[in-house]
PDB file of C-alpha atoms in Angstrom:
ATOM      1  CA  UNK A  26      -0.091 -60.547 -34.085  1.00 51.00           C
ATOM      2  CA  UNK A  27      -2.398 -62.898 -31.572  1.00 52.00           C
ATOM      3  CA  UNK A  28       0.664 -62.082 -28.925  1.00 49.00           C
ATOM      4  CA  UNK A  29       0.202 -58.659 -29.314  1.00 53.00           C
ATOM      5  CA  UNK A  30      -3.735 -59.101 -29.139  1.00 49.00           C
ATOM      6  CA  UNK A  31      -3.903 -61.155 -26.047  1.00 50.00           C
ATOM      7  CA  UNK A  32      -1.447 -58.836 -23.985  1.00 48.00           C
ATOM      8  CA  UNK A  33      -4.038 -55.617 -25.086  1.00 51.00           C
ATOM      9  CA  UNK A  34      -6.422 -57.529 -23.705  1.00 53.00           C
ATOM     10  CA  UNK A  35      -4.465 -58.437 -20.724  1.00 52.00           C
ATOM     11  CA  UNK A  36      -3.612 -54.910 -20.007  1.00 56.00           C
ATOM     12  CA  UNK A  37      -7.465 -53.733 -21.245  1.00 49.00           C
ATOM     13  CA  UNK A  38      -8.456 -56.222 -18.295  1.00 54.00           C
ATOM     14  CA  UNK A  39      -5.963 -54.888 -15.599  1.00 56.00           C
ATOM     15  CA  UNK A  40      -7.123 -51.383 -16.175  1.00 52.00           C
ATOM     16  CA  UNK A  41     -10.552 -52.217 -15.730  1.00 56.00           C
ATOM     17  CA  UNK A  42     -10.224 -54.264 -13.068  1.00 53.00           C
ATOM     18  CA  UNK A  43      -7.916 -51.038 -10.815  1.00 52.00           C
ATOM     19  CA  UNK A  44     -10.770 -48.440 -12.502  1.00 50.00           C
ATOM     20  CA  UNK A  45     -13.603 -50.976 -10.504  1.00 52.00           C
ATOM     21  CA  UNK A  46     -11.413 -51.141  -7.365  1.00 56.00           C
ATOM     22  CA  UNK A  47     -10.964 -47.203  -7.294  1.00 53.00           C
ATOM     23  CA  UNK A  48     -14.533 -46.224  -7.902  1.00 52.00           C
ATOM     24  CA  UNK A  49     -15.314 -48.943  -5.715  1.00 54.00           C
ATOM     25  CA  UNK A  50     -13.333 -47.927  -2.583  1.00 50.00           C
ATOM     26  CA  UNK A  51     -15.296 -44.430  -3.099  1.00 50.00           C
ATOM     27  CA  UNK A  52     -18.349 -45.423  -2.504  1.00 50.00           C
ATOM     28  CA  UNK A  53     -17.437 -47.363   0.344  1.00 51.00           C
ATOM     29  CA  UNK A  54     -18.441 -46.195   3.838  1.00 52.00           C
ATOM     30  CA  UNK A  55     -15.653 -45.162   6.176  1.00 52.00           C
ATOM     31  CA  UNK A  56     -14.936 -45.993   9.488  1.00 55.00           C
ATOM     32  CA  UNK A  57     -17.274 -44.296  12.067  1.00 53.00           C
ATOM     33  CA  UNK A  58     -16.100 -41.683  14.041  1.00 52.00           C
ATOM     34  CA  UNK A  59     -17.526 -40.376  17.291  1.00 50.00           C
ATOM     35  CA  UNK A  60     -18.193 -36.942  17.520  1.00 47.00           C
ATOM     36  CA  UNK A  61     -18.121 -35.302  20.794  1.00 56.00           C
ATOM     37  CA  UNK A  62     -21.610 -34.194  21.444  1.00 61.00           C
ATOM     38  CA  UNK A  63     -22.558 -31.062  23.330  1.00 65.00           C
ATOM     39  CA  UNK A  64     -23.412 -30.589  26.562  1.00 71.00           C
ATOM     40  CA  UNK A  65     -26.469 -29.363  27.554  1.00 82.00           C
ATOM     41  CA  UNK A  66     -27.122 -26.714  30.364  1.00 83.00           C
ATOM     42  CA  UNK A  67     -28.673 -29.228  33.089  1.00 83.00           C
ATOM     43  CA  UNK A  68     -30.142 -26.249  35.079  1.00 91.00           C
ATOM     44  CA  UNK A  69     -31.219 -22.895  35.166  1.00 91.00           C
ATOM     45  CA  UNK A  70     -30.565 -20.317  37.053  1.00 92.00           C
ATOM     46  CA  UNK A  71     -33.152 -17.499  37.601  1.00 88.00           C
ATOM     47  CA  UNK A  72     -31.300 -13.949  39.096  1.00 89.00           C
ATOM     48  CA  UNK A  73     -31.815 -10.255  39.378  1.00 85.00           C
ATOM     49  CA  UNK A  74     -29.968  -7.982  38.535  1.00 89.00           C
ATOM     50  CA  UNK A  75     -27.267  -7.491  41.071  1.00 91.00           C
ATOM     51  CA  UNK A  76     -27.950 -10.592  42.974  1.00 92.00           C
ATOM     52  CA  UNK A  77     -26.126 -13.735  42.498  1.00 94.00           C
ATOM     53  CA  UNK A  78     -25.824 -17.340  43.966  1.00 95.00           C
ATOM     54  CA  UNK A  79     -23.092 -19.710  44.869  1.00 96.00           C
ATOM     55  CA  UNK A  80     -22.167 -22.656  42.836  1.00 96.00           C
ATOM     56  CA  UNK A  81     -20.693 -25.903  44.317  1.00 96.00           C
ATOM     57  CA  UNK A  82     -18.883 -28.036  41.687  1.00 94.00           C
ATOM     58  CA  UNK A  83     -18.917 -31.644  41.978  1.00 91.00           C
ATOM     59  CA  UNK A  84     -15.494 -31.822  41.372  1.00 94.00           C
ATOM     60  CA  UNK A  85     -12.489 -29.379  40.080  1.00 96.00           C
ATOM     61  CA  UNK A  86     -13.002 -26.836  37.455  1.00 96.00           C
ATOM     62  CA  UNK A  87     -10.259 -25.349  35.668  1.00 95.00           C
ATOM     63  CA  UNK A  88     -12.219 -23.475  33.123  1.00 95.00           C
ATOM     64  CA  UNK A  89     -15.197 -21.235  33.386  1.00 96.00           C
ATOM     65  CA  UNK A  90     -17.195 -19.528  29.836  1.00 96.00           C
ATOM     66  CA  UNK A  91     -19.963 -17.005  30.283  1.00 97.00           C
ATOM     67  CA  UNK A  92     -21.417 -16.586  26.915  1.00 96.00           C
ATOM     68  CA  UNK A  93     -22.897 -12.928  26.950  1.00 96.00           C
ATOM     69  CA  UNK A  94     -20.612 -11.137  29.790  1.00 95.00           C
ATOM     70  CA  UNK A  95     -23.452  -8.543  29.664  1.00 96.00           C
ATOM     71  CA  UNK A  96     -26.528 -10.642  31.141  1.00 95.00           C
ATOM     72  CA  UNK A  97     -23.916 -12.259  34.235  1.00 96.00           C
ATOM     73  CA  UNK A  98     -20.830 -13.103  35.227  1.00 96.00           C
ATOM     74  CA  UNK A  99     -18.627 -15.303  37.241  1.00 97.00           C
ATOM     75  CA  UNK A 100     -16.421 -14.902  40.207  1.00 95.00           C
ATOM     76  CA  UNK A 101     -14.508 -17.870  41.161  1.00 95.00           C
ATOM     77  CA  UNK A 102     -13.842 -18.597  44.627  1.00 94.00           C
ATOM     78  CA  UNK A 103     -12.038 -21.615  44.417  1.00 95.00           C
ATOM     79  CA  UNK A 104     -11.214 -25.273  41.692  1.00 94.00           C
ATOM     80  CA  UNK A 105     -15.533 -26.281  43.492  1.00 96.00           C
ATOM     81  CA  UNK A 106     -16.986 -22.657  43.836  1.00 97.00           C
ATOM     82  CA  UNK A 107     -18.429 -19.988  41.590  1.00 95.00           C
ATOM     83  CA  UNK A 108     -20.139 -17.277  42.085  1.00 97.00           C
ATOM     84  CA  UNK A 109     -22.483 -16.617  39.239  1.00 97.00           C
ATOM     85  CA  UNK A 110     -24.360 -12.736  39.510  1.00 96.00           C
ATOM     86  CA  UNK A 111     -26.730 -10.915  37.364  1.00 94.00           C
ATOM     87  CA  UNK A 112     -25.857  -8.307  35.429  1.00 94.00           C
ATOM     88  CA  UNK A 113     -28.633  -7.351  33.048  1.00 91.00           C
ATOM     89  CA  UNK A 114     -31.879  -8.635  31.610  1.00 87.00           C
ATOM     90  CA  UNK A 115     -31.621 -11.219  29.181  1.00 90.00           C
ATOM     91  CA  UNK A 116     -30.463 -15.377  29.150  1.00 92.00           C
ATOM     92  CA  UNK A 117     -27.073 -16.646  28.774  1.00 96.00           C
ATOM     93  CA  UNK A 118     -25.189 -20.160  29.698  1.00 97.00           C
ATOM     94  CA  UNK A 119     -22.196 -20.770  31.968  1.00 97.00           C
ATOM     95  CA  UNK A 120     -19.978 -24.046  31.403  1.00 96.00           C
ATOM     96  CA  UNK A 121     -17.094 -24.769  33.488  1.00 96.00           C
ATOM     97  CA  UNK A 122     -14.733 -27.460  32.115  1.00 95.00           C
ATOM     98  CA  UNK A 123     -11.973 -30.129  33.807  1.00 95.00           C
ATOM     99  CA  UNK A 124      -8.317 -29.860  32.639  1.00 94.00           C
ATOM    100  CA  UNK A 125      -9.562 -32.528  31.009  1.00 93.00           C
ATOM    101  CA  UNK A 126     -11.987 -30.850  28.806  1.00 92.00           C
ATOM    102  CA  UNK A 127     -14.925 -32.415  30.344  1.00 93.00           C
ATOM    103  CA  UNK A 128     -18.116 -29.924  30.933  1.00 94.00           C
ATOM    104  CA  UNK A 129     -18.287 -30.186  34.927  1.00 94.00           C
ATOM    105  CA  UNK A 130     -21.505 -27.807  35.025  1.00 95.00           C
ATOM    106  CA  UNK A 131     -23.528 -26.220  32.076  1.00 95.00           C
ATOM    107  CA  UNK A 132     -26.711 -23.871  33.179  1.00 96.00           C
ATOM    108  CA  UNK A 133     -28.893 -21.845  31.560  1.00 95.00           C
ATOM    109  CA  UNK A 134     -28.724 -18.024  33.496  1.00 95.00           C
ATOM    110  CA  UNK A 135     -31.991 -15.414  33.141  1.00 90.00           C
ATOM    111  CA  UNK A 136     -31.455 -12.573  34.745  1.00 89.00           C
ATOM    112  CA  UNK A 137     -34.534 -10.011  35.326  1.00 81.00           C
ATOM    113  CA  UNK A 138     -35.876  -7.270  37.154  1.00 74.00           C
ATOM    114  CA  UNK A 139     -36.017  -7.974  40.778  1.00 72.00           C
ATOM    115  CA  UNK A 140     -37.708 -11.431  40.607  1.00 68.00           C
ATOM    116  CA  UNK A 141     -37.660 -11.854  44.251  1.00 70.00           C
ATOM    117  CA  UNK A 142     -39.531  -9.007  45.405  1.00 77.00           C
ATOM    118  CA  UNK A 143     -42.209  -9.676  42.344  1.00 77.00           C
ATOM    119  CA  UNK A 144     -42.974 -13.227  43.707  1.00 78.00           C
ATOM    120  CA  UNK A 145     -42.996 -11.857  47.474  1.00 82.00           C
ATOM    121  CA  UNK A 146     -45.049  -8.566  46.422  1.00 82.00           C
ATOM    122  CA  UNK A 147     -47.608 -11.637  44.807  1.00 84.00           C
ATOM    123  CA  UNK A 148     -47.505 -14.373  47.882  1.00 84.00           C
ATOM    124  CA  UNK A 149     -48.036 -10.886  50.285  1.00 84.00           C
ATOM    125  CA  UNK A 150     -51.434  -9.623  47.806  1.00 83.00           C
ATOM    126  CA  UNK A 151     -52.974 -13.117  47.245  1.00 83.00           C
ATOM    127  CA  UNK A 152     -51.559 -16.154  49.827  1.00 85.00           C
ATOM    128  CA  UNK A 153     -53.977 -18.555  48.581  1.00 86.00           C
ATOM    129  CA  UNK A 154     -52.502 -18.783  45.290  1.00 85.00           C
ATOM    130  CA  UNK A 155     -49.603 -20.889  43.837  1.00 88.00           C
ATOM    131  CA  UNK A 156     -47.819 -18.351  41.519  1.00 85.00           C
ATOM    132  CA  UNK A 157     -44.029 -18.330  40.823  1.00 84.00           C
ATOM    133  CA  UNK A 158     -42.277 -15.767  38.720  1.00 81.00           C
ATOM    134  CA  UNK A 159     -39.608 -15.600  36.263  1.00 78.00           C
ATOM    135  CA  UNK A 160     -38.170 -14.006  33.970  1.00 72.00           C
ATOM    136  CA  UNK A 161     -37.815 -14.584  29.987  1.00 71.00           C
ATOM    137  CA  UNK A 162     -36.883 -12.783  27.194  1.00 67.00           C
ATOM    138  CA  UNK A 163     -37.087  -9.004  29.523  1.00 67.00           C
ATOM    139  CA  UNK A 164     -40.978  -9.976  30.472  1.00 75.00           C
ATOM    140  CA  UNK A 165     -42.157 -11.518  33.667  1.00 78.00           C
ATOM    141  CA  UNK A 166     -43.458 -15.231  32.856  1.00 82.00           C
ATOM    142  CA  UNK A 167     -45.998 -16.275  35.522  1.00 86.00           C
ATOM    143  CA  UNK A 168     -47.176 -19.296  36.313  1.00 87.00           C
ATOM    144  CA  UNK A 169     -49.094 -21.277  38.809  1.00 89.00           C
ATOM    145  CA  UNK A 170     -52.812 -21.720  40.116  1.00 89.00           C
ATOM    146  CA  UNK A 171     -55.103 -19.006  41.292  1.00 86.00           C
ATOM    147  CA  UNK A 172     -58.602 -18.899  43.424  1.00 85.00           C
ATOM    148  CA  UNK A 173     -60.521 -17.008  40.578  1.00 85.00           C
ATOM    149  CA  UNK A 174     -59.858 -15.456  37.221  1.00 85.00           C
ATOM    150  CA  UNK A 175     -59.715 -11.775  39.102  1.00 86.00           C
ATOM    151  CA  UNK A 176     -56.896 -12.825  40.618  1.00 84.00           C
ATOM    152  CA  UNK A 177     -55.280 -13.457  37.244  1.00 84.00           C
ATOM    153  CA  UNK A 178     -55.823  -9.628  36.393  1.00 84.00           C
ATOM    154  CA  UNK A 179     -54.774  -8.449  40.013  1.00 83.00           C
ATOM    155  CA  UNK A 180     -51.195 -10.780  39.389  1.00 82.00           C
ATOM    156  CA  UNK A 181     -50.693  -9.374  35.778  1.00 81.00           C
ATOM    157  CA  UNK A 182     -51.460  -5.919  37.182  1.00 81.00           C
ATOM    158  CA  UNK A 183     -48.503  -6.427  40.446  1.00 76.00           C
ATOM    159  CA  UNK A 184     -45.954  -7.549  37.470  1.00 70.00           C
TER     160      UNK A 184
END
């Protein structure tokens, strides 16, 4: 009877013993893990619709993604060279990626009305002032310095 006693016990002790190690390897932390981390547009491009500009890579591209095909688009002219144009109002971002994987250019694209002829149309009406314009979210964002708070009216007014 004491044989049969001690070897419960025995077993009562192993069981414990794996039940601590189990619930003890789930609360453990696990390795780390990188995760790959985004990559952020590191410029913006500010178009018209219909207009465009030429992009030089820094090195080969062998992927480009446009993420609303309806604001712009890309042409590309070669592995270094897009040609990003605007289609319609609104903001979208371009990556281009190595064969690798790696994000060789991320940018931010707003197209607008005709930008360029807005911020020539307000150097030509007041020269003194410092005003650049661009566009957001379908509205004209201005910003800069002017001579006089009329001037402030007569820019909103040109926009």
């Amino acid at each position: 009877m004491k044989t049969q006693a001690i070897t419960r016990r025995a077993r009562l002790g192993t069981a414990i013993a794996a039940l601590a190690i189990a619930l003890g390897t789930v609360g453990a932390a696990s390795p780390a893990v990188a995760q790959p981390t985004a990559a952020k547009p590191a410029e913006t491009l500010n178009l018209s619709k219909g207009t465009g500009s030429l992009v030089r890579l820094s090195e080969p591209m062998s992927d480009v993604f446009v993420a609303n095909d309806t604001v712009a688009d890309v042409q590309v002219r070669s592995s270094n060279q897009l040609y990003v144009f605007g289609k319609g109002s609104g903001e979208t971002t371009i990556y281009a990626t190595a064969k690798s994987g790696r994000v060789v250019y991320a940018a931010n694209v707003r197209v607008g009305n005709n930008i360029s002829s807005v911020g020539e149309m307000l150097r030509l009406a007041m020269p003194e002032a410092s005003i650049q314009a661009t566009p957001m979210n379908n509205l004209v964002l201005l910003t800069g310095t002017v001579a006089n708070p009329d001037d402030v009216a007569e820019a909103q007014r040109l926009t």
